[in-house]
Short mmCIF file of C-alpha atoms and ligand atoms in Angstrom, two decimals:
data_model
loop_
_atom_site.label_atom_id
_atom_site.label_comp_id
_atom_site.label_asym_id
_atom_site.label_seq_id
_atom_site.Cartn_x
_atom_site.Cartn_y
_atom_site.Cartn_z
CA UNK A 1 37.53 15.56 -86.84
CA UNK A 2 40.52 17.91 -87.59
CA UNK A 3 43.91 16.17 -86.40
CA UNK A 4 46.50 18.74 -85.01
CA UNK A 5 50.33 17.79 -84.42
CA UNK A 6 52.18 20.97 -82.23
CA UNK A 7 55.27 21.24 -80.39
CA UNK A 8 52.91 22.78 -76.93
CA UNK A 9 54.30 22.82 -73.26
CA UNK A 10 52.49 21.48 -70.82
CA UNK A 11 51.07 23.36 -68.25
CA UNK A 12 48.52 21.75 -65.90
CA UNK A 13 46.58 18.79 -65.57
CA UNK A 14 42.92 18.00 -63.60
CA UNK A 15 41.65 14.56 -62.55
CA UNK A 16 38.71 13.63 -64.39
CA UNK A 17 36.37 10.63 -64.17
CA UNK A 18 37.80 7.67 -62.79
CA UNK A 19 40.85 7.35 -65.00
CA UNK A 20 41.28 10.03 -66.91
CA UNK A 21 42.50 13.36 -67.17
CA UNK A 22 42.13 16.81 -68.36
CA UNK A 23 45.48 18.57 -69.55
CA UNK A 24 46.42 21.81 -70.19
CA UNK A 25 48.98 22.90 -72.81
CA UNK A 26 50.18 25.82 -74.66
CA UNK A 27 50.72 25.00 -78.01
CA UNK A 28 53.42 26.72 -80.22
CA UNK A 29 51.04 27.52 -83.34
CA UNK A 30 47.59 27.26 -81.54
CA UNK A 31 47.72 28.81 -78.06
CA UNK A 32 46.90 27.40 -74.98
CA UNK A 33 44.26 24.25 -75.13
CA UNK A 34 42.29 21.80 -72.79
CA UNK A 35 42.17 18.22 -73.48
CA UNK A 36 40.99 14.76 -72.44
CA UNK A 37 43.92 12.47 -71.89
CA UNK A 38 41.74 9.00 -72.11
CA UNK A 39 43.29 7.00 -69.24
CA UNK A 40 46.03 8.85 -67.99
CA UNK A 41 45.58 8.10 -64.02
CA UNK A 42 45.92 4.38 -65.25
CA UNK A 43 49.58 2.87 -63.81
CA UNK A 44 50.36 1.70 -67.65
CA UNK A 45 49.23 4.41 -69.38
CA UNK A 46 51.03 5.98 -72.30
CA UNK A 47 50.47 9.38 -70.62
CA UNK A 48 53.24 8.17 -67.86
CA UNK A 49 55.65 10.52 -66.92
CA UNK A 50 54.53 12.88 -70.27
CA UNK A 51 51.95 15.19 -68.42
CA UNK A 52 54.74 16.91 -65.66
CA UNK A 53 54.29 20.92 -65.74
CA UNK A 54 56.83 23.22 -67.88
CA UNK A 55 57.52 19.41 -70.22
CA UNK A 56 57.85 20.30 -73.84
CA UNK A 57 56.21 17.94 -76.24
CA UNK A 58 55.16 17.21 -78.86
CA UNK A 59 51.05 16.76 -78.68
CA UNK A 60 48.56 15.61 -81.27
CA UNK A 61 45.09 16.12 -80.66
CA UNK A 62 41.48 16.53 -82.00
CA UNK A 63 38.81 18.92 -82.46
CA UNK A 64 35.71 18.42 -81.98
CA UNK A 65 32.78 20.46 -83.31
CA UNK A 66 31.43 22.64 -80.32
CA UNK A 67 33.42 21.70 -78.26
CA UNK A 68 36.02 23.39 -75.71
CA UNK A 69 37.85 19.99 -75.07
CA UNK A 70 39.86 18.09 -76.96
CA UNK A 71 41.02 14.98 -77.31
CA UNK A 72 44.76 14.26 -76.81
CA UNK A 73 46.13 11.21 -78.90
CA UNK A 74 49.62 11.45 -77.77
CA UNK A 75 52.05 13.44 -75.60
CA UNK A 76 55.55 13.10 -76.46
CA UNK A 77 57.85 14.67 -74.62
CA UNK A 78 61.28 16.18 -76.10
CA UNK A 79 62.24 17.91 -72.55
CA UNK A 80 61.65 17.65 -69.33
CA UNK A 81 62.64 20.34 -66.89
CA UNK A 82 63.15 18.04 -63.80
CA UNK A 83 66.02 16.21 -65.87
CA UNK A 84 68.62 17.99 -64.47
CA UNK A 85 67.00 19.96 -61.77
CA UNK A 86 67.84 20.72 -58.05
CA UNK A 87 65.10 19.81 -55.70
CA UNK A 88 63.97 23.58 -54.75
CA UNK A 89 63.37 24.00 -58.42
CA UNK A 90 60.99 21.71 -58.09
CA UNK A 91 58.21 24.46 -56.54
CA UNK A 92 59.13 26.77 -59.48
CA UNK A 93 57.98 24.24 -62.05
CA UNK A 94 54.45 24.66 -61.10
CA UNK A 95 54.75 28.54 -60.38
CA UNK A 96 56.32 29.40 -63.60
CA UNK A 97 53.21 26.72 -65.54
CA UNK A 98 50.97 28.73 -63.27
CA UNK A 99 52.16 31.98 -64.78
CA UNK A 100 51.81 30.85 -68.29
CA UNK A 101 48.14 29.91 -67.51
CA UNK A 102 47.24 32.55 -66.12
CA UNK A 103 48.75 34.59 -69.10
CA UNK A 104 47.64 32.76 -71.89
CA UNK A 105 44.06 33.86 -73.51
CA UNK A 106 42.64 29.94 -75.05
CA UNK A 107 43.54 29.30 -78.20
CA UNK A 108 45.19 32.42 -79.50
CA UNK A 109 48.77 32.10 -80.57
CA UNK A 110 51.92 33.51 -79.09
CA UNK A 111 54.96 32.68 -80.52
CA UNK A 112 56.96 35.04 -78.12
CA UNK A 113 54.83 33.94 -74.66
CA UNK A 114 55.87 30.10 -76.13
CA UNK A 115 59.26 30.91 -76.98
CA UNK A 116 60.12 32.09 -73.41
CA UNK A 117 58.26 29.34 -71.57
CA UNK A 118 60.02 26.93 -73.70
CA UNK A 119 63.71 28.26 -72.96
CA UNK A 120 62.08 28.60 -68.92
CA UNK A 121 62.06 24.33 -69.67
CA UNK A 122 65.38 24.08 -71.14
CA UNK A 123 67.27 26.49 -68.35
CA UNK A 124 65.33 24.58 -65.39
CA UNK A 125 66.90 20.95 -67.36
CA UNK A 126 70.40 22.65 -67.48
CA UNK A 127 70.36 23.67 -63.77
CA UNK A 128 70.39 27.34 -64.27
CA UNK A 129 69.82 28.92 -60.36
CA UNK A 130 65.92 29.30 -59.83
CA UNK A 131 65.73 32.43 -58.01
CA UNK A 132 67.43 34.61 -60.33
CA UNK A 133 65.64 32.41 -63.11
CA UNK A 134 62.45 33.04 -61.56
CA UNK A 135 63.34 37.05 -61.05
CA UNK A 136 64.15 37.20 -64.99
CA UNK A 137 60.73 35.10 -66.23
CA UNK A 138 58.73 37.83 -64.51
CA UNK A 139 60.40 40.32 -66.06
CA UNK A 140 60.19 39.15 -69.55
CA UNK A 141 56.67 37.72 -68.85
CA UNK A 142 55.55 41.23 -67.84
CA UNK A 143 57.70 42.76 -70.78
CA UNK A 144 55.97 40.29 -73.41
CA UNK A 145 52.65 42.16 -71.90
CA UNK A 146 53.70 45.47 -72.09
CA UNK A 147 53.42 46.57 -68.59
CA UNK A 148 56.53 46.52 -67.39
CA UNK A 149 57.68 50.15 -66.48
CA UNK A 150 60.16 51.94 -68.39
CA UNK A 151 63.87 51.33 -66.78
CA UNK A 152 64.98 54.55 -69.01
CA UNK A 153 64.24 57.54 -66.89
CA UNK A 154 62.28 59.07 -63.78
CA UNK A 155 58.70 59.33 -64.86
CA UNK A 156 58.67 62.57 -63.01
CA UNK A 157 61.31 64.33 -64.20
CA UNK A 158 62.93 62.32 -66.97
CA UNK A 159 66.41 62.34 -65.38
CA UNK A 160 68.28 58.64 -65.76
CA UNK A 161 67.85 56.29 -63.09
CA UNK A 162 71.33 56.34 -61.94
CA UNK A 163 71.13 55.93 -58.19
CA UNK A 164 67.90 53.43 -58.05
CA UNK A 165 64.19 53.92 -58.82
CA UNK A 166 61.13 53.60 -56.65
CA UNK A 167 57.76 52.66 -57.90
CA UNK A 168 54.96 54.90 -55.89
CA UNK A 169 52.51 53.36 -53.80
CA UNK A 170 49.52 54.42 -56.61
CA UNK A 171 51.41 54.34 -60.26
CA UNK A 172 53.22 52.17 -62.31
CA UNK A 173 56.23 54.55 -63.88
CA UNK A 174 59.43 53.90 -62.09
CA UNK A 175 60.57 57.83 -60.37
CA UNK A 176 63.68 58.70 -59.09
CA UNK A 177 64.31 58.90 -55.32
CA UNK A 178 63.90 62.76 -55.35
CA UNK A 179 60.63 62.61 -57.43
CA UNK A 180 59.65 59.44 -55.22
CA UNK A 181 56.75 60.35 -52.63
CA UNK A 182 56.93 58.16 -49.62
CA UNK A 183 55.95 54.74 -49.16
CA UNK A 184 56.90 53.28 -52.75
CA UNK A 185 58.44 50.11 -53.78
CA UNK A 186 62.58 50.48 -53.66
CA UNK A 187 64.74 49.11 -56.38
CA UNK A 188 68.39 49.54 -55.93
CA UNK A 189 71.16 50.39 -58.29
CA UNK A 190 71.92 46.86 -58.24
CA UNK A 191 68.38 45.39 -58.69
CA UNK A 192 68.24 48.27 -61.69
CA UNK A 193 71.67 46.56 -63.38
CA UNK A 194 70.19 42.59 -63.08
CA UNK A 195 67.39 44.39 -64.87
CA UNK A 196 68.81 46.09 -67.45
CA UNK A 197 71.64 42.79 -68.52
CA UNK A 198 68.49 40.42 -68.20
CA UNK A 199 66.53 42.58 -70.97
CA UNK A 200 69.86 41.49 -72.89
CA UNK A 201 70.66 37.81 -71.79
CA UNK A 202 69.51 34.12 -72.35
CA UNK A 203 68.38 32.65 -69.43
CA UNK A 204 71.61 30.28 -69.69
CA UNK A 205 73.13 33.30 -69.34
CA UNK A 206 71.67 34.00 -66.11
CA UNK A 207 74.59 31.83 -63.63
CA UNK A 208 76.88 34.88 -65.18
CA UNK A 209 74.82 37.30 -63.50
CA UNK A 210 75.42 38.33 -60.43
CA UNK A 211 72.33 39.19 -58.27
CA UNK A 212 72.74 39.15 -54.29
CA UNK A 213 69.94 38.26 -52.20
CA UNK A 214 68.80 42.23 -51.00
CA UNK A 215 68.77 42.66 -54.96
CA UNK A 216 66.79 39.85 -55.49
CA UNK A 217 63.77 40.03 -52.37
CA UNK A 218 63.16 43.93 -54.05
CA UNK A 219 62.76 42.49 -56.99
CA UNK A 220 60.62 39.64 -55.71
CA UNK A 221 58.38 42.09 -53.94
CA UNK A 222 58.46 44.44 -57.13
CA UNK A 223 57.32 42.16 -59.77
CA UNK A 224 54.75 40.20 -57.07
CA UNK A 225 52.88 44.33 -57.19
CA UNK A 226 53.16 44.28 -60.46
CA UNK A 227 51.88 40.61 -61.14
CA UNK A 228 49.08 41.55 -59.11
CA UNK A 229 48.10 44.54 -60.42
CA UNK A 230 47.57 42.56 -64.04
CA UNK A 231 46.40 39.41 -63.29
CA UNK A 232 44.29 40.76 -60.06
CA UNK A 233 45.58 37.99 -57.59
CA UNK A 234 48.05 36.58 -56.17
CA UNK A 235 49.10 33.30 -57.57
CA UNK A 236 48.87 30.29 -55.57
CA UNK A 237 52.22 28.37 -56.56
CA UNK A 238 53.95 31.87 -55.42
CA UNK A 239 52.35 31.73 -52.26
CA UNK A 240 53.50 28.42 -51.68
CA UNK A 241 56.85 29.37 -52.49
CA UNK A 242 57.56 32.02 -49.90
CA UNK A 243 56.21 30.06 -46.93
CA UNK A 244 58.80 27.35 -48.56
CA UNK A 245 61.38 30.13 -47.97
CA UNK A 246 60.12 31.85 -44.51
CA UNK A 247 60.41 28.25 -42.95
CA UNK A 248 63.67 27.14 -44.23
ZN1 LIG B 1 62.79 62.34 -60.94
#
């Protein structure tokens, strides 16, 4: 039985059996993995406060021959995002995990995909505010992918977005307002600037960046159409989320 050792993230877990559970991880070198954490419901288990979603760690596991699962050894954490976090970060713990699932083929490595959800970890310890935070993962996220639209020019008729972009209600280019039919998705000037500095910034960077609320619910509804367009759903954690914010 092969032995691995990665620095992974965890993501998810399941219950399973009586005691134990199944975890979910994206690994650094190895892409995303299931495995069976022997005992890890049980009150002294070494698993104890290891298997939290968005904790980095490092994880050694097993292989087994034909077999999907493996088996976890250890989980030790380096970071753990609720460290330093604010309550209503909390919610985005499980939505941003959730978004790395969802994106992550098994077991095919992605340095980049890791890289981000690792710094998501370390901003989320160091307090960084959550909406903007969350606002700037989906960006990147969709970037990684290559489906974000270009923020360069009007798909229509190549001018420079200088006075806000809409995406239409059937395509994903961003157009100008005058090229814009009716019924699109609006993104002002200044959802367009938190955009364009976030495609240059560090998420630690992110408390520097101003983005005001109408700013930030266009680009909460933008990226949600986009989001859905890829993975074909809409995720539950974000779900959860909103109704958090319509009953506040
Ligand atoms: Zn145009």
């Amino acid at each position: 039985m092969p032995v691995y050792t990665s620095e992974a993230l965890i993501l998810r877990t399941y219950k399973l059996g009586e005691a134990d559970r199944i975890v979910v991880f994206l690994t650094r070198d190895r892409g995303k993995k299931r495995g069976v954490a022997k005992g890890a419901r049980r009150v002294r288990s070494r698993f104890v406060g290891a298997l939290e979603p968005m904790t980095r760690a490092g994880v050694a596991y097993y292989e087994r021959e034909q077999r999907d699962l493996v088996r976890i050894n250890y989980v030790e954490p380096t970071r753990s995002p609720l460290s330093g976090a604010a309550s209503e970060a909390l919610g985005h713990v499980g939505y941003f995990a959730e978004l790395i699932d969802e994106w992550a083929p098994d077991a095919h490595a992605d340095e980049r995909l890791y890289r981000l959800g690792s710094a998501m970890t370390d901003a989320i310890a160091a307090g960084v505010p959550v909406d903007p935070l969350a606002r700037y993962f989906e960006y990147w996220l969709l970037r990684l992918q290559g489906v974000y639209p270009s923020l360069a020019s009007c798909g229509g008729c190549a001018e420079a977005l200088v006075s806000g972009a809409v995406l239409p209600p059937r395509d994903d280019v961003f157009l100008c307002r005058t090229c814009a039919p009716a019924g699109g998705t609006m993104v002002s000037v200044d959802a367009l600037k938190f955009l364009k500095a976030a495609g240059a910034t560090a998420p630690e960077g992110l408390a520097a960046l101003p983005l005001q609320s109408r700013a930030a619910r266009e680009l909460e509804a933008l990226h949600r159409r986009l989001l859905h367009v890829h993975l074909e759903k809409e995720l539950k954690s974000a779900r959860v989320l909103r109704e958090m914010r319509h009953a506040r």
